[in-house]
């Protein structure tokens, strides 16, 4: 059977179901003469009369009834399969790769993604935790997460989290033994827990601000890490002062396990943004992730 035969049989089925050439032609979006001519050609090729035509009605012959019974279930199966294929077209699927810091992952991205990802079983997310700045285009990431103040101008940026700040903390035992700094410059005389930027290899210079005055202090100490959460453990163990996102030490501060210092010098940063190239073509999977993360 060729493609034309299949089309002609679908047109026959419409006439047999409607019991009318006029109604079937309207349903199929064709003219009544064209439809009548098509059915006559089908009957000629099969050598069977499929429809009984009178001036008032159209009804299938015995052969037509048998053809209807054969075609009906198959057409329904085809329509079901096509509907399933069309659903797949708009169903988010594929892999989305995001570069981000451990703090962005733990404080913003993961809390927003895990409740909704069960709704997207065909999306795979790769979350690459790295505290350094990465070139997401060269390294084939779909997006990255950075603070608002450090975004490149040629990127589309979507805010995904509130403003937050770094706070200086240490254990009560440490401050009892070494004293409490009253000014950021006094940190140079303390044992501080450092963080190294993975990409640049430089140590992070602690950033402070008060009354419009900005200050950067390069500190020294026994331990250097490239992740935030190990610094919390070092501070809890009394190894010195750490400068960390407030959200990851707030429970330790409230419980008294850590003591916050230099509170009035701790500035707020412009929150986390998901960023990606302006020329990037947005896939349904990526659009679903952006929607889940957006503030």
PDB file of C-alpha atoms in Angstrom, residues 8-129:
ATOM      1  CA  UNK A   8      -7.569   7.893   0.665  1.00  0.00           C
ATOM      2  CA  UNK A   9      -8.554   5.357   3.326  1.00  0.00           C
ATOM      3  CA  UNK A  10      -8.448   8.047   6.002  1.00  0.00           C
ATOM      4  CA  UNK A  11     -10.766  10.132   3.840  1.00  0.00           C
ATOM      5  CA  UNK A  12     -13.070   7.131   3.365  1.00  0.00           C
ATOM      6  CA  UNK A  13     -13.162   6.630   7.132  1.00  0.00           C
ATOM      7  CA  UNK A  14     -14.203  10.254   7.635  1.00  0.00           C
ATOM      8  CA  UNK A  15     -17.105   9.890   5.153  1.00  0.00           C
ATOM      9  CA  UNK A  16     -18.214   6.587   6.687  1.00  0.00           C
ATOM     10  CA  UNK A  17     -18.158   8.034  10.214  1.00  0.00           C
ATOM     11  CA  UNK A  18     -19.951  11.263   9.270  1.00  0.00           C
ATOM     12  CA  UNK A  19     -22.419   9.520   6.902  1.00  0.00           C
ATOM     13  CA  UNK A  20     -22.065  12.624   4.756  1.00  0.00           C
ATOM     14  CA  UNK A  21     -19.698  13.897   2.095  1.00  0.00           C
ATOM     15  CA  UNK A  22     -20.467  17.502   3.079  1.00  0.00           C
ATOM     16  CA  UNK A  23     -19.630  17.011   6.770  1.00  0.00           C
ATOM     17  CA  UNK A  24     -16.572  14.896   5.990  1.00  0.00           C
ATOM     18  CA  UNK A  25     -15.250  17.492   3.531  1.00  0.00           C
ATOM     19  CA  UNK A  26     -15.583  20.207   6.188  1.00  0.00           C
ATOM     20  CA  UNK A  27     -13.830  17.984   8.732  1.00  0.00           C
ATOM     21  CA  UNK A  28     -10.971  17.240   6.334  1.00  0.00           C
ATOM     22  CA  UNK A  29     -10.655  20.782   5.014  1.00  0.00           C
ATOM     23  CA  UNK A  30     -11.282  19.854   1.396  1.00  0.00           C
ATOM     24  CA  UNK A  31     -14.087  20.284  -1.149  1.00  0.00           C
ATOM     25  CA  UNK A  32     -16.970  17.866  -1.553  1.00  0.00           C
ATOM     26  CA  UNK A  33     -16.240  17.148  -5.266  1.00  0.00           C
ATOM     27  CA  UNK A  34     -12.572  16.397  -4.479  1.00  0.00           C
ATOM     28  CA  UNK A  35     -13.567  14.065  -1.674  1.00  0.00           C
ATOM     29  CA  UNK A  36     -16.148  12.249  -3.831  1.00  0.00           C
ATOM     30  CA  UNK A  37     -13.619  11.824  -6.638  1.00  0.00           C
ATOM     31  CA  UNK A  38     -11.013  10.442  -4.202  1.00  0.00           C
ATOM     32  CA  UNK A  39     -13.409   7.814  -2.829  1.00  0.00           C
ATOM     33  CA  UNK A  40     -14.367   6.719  -6.340  1.00  0.00           C
ATOM     34  CA  UNK A  41     -10.678   6.263  -7.216  1.00  0.00           C
ATOM     35  CA  UNK A  42     -10.136   4.208  -4.027  1.00  0.00           C
ATOM     36  CA  UNK A  43     -13.094   1.962  -4.865  1.00  0.00           C
ATOM     37  CA  UNK A  44     -11.760   1.510  -8.407  1.00  0.00           C
ATOM     38  CA  UNK A  45      -8.284   0.489  -7.166  1.00  0.00           C
ATOM     39  CA  UNK A  46      -9.728  -1.968  -4.651  1.00  0.00           C
ATOM     40  CA  UNK A  47     -12.376  -3.277  -7.029  1.00  0.00           C
ATOM     41  CA  UNK A  48     -14.921  -2.949  -4.241  1.00  0.00           C
ATOM     42  CA  UNK A  49     -17.830  -0.652  -3.572  1.00  0.00           C
ATOM     43  CA  UNK A  50     -17.323   0.856  -0.152  1.00  0.00           C
ATOM     44  CA  UNK A  51     -20.209   3.322   0.141  1.00  0.00           C
ATOM     45  CA  UNK A  52     -23.876   3.303  -0.812  1.00  0.00           C
ATOM     46  CA  UNK A  53     -24.896   6.757  -1.968  1.00  0.00           C
ATOM     47  CA  UNK A  54     -28.439   8.100  -2.148  1.00  0.00           C
ATOM     48  CA  UNK A  55     -29.714  11.652  -2.513  1.00  0.00           C
ATOM     49  CA  UNK A  56     -30.312  11.814   1.249  1.00  0.00           C
ATOM     50  CA  UNK A  57     -27.667   9.643   2.873  1.00  0.00           C
ATOM     51  CA  UNK A  58     -24.357   7.855   2.616  1.00  0.00           C
ATOM     52  CA  UNK A  59     -23.739   4.505   4.304  1.00  0.00           C
ATOM     53  CA  UNK A  60     -20.946   1.916   4.144  1.00  0.00           C
ATOM     54  CA  UNK A  61     -21.465  -1.335   2.284  1.00  0.00           C
ATOM     55  CA  UNK A  62     -20.545  -4.658   3.859  1.00  0.00           C
ATOM     56  CA  UNK A  63     -17.026  -4.242   2.459  1.00  0.00           C
ATOM     57  CA  UNK A  64     -16.988  -0.686   3.736  1.00  0.00           C
ATOM     58  CA  UNK A  65     -18.046  -1.799   7.232  1.00  0.00           C
ATOM     59  CA  UNK A  66     -15.259  -4.380   7.265  1.00  0.00           C
ATOM     60  CA  UNK A  67     -12.713  -1.780   6.160  1.00  0.00           C
ATOM     61  CA  UNK A  68     -13.951   0.595   8.895  1.00  0.00           C
ATOM     62  CA  UNK A  69     -13.456  -2.100  11.566  1.00  0.00           C
ATOM     63  CA  UNK A  70      -9.949  -2.745  10.276  1.00  0.00           C
ATOM     64  CA  UNK A  71      -8.941   0.888  10.048  1.00  0.00           C
ATOM     65  CA  UNK A  72     -10.510   2.269  13.246  1.00  0.00           C
ATOM     66  CA  UNK A  73      -8.271   0.676  15.908  1.00  0.00           C
ATOM     67  CA  UNK A  74      -5.144   1.230  13.825  1.00  0.00           C
ATOM     68  CA  UNK A  75      -5.918   4.927  13.356  1.00  0.00           C
ATOM     69  CA  UNK A  76      -6.549   5.305  17.094  1.00  0.00           C
ATOM     70  CA  UNK A  77      -3.188   3.665  17.836  1.00  0.00           C
ATOM     71  CA  UNK A  78      -1.462   5.974  15.369  1.00  0.00           C
ATOM     72  CA  UNK A  79      -3.094   9.059  16.921  1.00  0.00           C
ATOM     73  CA  UNK A  80      -2.036   7.925  20.398  1.00  0.00           C
ATOM     74  CA  UNK A  81       1.547   7.414  19.251  1.00  0.00           C
ATOM     75  CA  UNK A  82       1.627  10.782  17.496  1.00  0.00           C
ATOM     76  CA  UNK A  83       0.251  12.521  20.612  1.00  0.00           C
ATOM     77  CA  UNK A  84       3.016  10.884  22.652  1.00  0.00           C
ATOM     78  CA  UNK A  85       5.636  12.076  20.161  1.00  0.00           C
ATOM     79  CA  UNK A  86       4.260  15.622  20.250  1.00  0.00           C
ATOM     80  CA  UNK A  87       4.427  15.584  24.039  1.00  0.00           C
ATOM     81  CA  UNK A  88       8.080  14.589  23.833  1.00  0.00           C
ATOM     82  CA  UNK A  89       8.753  17.612  21.621  1.00  0.00           C
ATOM     83  CA  UNK A  90       7.874  20.020  24.428  1.00  0.00           C
ATOM     84  CA  UNK A  91       8.962  17.849  27.351  1.00  0.00           C
ATOM     85  CA  UNK A  92      12.166  19.146  28.934  1.00  0.00           C
ATOM     86  CA  UNK A  93      15.017  16.689  28.455  1.00  0.00           C
ATOM     87  CA  UNK A  94      18.786  16.706  28.111  1.00  0.00           C
ATOM     88  CA  UNK A  95      21.793  17.750  30.190  1.00  0.00           C
ATOM     89  CA  UNK A  96      22.338  21.171  31.787  1.00  0.00           C
ATOM     90  CA  UNK A  97      25.858  21.961  33.088  1.00  0.00           C
ATOM     91  CA  UNK A  98      26.323  24.743  35.659  1.00  0.00           C
ATOM     92  CA  UNK A  99      29.520  26.055  37.236  1.00  0.00           C
ATOM     93  CA  UNK A 100      29.126  27.505  40.733  1.00  0.00           C
ATOM     94  CA  UNK A 101      30.731  27.867  44.152  1.00  0.00           C
ATOM     95  CA  UNK A 102      30.095  25.482  47.008  1.00  0.00           C
ATOM     96  CA  UNK A 103      28.248  28.232  48.877  1.00  0.00           C
ATOM     97  CA  UNK A 104      25.988  29.011  45.901  1.00  0.00           C
ATOM     98  CA  UNK A 105      25.299  25.307  45.533  1.00  0.00           C
ATOM     99  CA  UNK A 106      24.411  24.710  49.171  1.00  0.00           C
ATOM    100  CA  UNK A 107      22.645  27.986  49.971  1.00  0.00           C
ATOM    101  CA  UNK A 108      20.635  28.731  46.811  1.00  0.00           C
ATOM    102  CA  UNK A 109      20.811  26.284  43.922  1.00  0.00           C
ATOM    103  CA  UNK A 110      20.332  22.911  45.585  1.00  0.00           C
ATOM    104  CA  UNK A 111      17.512  24.065  47.937  1.00  0.00           C
ATOM    105  CA  UNK A 112      15.597  25.327  44.894  1.00  0.00           C
ATOM    106  CA  UNK A 113      16.269  22.391  42.582  1.00  0.00           C
ATOM    107  CA  UNK A 114      15.724  19.313  44.692  1.00  0.00           C
ATOM    108  CA  UNK A 115      11.982  19.930  45.345  1.00  0.00           C
ATOM    109  CA  UNK A 116      11.164  20.305  41.628  1.00  0.00           C
ATOM    110  CA  UNK A 117      13.506  17.932  39.804  1.00  0.00           C
ATOM    111  CA  UNK A 118      11.178  14.976  40.291  1.00  0.00           C
ATOM    112  CA  UNK A 119       8.900  16.761  37.834  1.00  0.00           C
ATOM    113  CA  UNK A 120      11.674  16.618  35.200  1.00  0.00           C
ATOM    114  CA  UNK A 121      12.926  13.014  35.147  1.00  0.00           C
ATOM    115  CA  UNK A 122      14.458  13.447  31.687  1.00  0.00           C
ATOM    116  CA  UNK A 123      16.717  16.359  32.690  1.00  0.00           C
ATOM    117  CA  UNK A 124      20.254  15.618  33.881  1.00  0.00           C
ATOM    118  CA  UNK A 125      21.941  18.413  35.844  1.00  0.00           C
ATOM    119  CA  UNK A 126      25.704  18.602  36.316  1.00  0.00           C
ATOM    120  CA  UNK A 127      26.575  21.008  39.133  1.00  0.00           C
ATOM    121  CA  UNK A 128      30.324  21.664  39.061  1.00  0.00           C
ATOM    122  CA  UNK A 129      31.405  23.229  42.349  1.00  0.00           C
TER     123      UNK A 129
END
